[in-house]
Amino acid sequence: MSRLLIRDLAQVATHPGTDGPLRGAALREVDVIERGYVLVDPDGTIAAVGAMRDLPSVGASDVEELDGTGLSAIPGLVDCHTHPAFGGDRVEEFSLRAAGATYEELHAAGGGILSTVAATRALDEDALLDRVRRHARRMLAHGTTTWEGKSGYGLDRDTELASLRAIRRSGGSSTWLGAHAVPPEHPDADAYLDFALAEVLPVASQLADAADVFLERGAFDAVQARRYLDACRAAGLALRLHGDQFTEAGANPLAVELGARSVDHLEATGPEGIPVLAASDVVGVVLPASALFLDRPMPPGRALVDAGAAVALATDFNPGSAFCESLPVVMSLAATQLKLSPAEALSACTVNAAHVLGRADRIGRLAPGFAADVVLLDAPDWRYVAYHLAGDVVATVIKDGAAVPRRAAY
Ligand code: NIG
Ligand code: FE
């Protein structure tokens, strides 16, 4: 493979990065190079980034050139929270919600997550793999070059493990969401956790990078979440929590106490919860597409950033609460609904999302030595990625130095 020179780009925008997750004013410090280039080494890492006027002589023979005229480059986007391992769909539920039913009512009536559990258990492993790959291709088409995927729609041993394998084989970072809901064959949450921790965790801990729990009314309470997370941490997994989606039920203090990587959702986080997160190293992952899709209050993204919290953005892609693979749409919602600037939104779904996945040393920035994951936008200004609502501005996605034409990714 030869080197790749992406030249004459209208703009190149990237955060310069720091060692830890970005917070406060640092989230806004995106560098923008006018008329720039990105030079990629044959091994798929970035060799250099700069202005065309400073382009070193690259020689003609071993360099493939990609004309960036009229395009802007940003780092490959990082989706640190998705649920792609599922069967079936929830289009019927979507229609019922449009007619007035609420998500929590449908869940309590055995619909919602549990209906997807039944549909997922009905798939064999190849079919599940096929589904995850299909979702991953769509994420890539929207500019996502790194993604995390959770299990949590199997909730029995075989389907949970098959989900984690499917996510890994599709190129995702895998999270065992073993505590997503209580499946019908168990009498209560404690009995289900007895099973999951004894029967599933020993293998899940070999297949997953992290563990996650849905700490919420109707799912798992703080005592159960602590038990689950303590066991997962002892098995070597990083910790994540779904918290404060509908109610503040103790997710933030628990995450801080256990040293979790993130607490995700935060739609219900109030004035007391914000400083708890802000004073910690736990990243607050906000999911505005989920709030929009369920017509729920938006998470307090602006207040979290202003309080000094490390904030990341993600899609929460799943069939029930956020059927959306597009981080550009999420960035747009971050600007219009959460009042984050485009620069803050970019940092949140590149550098900070990479920190949530423990990979900020290799991805999330356009910098020498980083993976050559680059999104080329059909736009004269990189901020169109948020500005052009659902505008399909992703022209080409480059993953590890190889260009994937956007349409081919589907
Ligand atoms: O992050 N809240 C819990 N889990 C998912 C939704 C799952 C579903 O509705 O299928 C979420 O929103
Ligand atoms: Fe989620």
Short mmCIF file of C-alpha atoms and ligand atoms in Angstrom, two decimals, residues 81 83 90 103 113 153 180 214 242 245 265 316 318 320-321, ligand 1:
data_model
loop_
_atom_site.label_atom_id
_atom_site.label_comp_id
_atom_site.label_asym_id
_atom_site.label_seq_id
_atom_site.Cartn_x
_atom_site.Cartn_y
_atom_site.Cartn_z
CA HIS A 81 -23.08 3.88 23.17
CA HIS A 83 -27.36 -1.44 21.16
CA ARG A 90 -40.35 -1.91 17.26
CA TYR A 103 -42.41 4.03 26.63
CA ILE A 113 -37.20 -4.17 25.76
CA TYR A 153 -31.42 -8.27 24.34
CA HIS A 180 -30.83 -4.49 31.06
CA PHE A 214 -29.91 -0.07 33.51
CA HIS A 242 -27.54 3.74 32.15
CA GLN A 245 -33.09 8.35 32.14
CA HIS A 265 -28.61 9.28 29.53
CA ASP A 316 -27.90 5.16 21.79
CA ASN A 318 -31.46 0.72 19.43
CA GLY A 320 -36.97 1.11 20.90
CA SER A 321 -35.74 4.45 22.18
O1 NIG B 1 -30.56 3.13 26.31
N1 NIG B 1 -32.88 2.47 28.60
C1 NIG B 1 -32.50 1.37 28.40
N2 NIG B 1 -32.05 0.82 27.28
C2 NIG B 1 -32.08 1.41 25.98
C3 NIG B 1 -33.36 1.24 25.27
C4 NIG B 1 -33.71 -0.15 25.03
C5 NIG B 1 -34.96 -0.38 24.25
O2 NIG B 1 -35.95 0.38 24.35
O3 NIG B 1 -34.97 -1.39 23.57
C6 NIG B 1 -31.69 2.87 26.03
O4 NIG B 1 -32.52 3.77 25.80
#
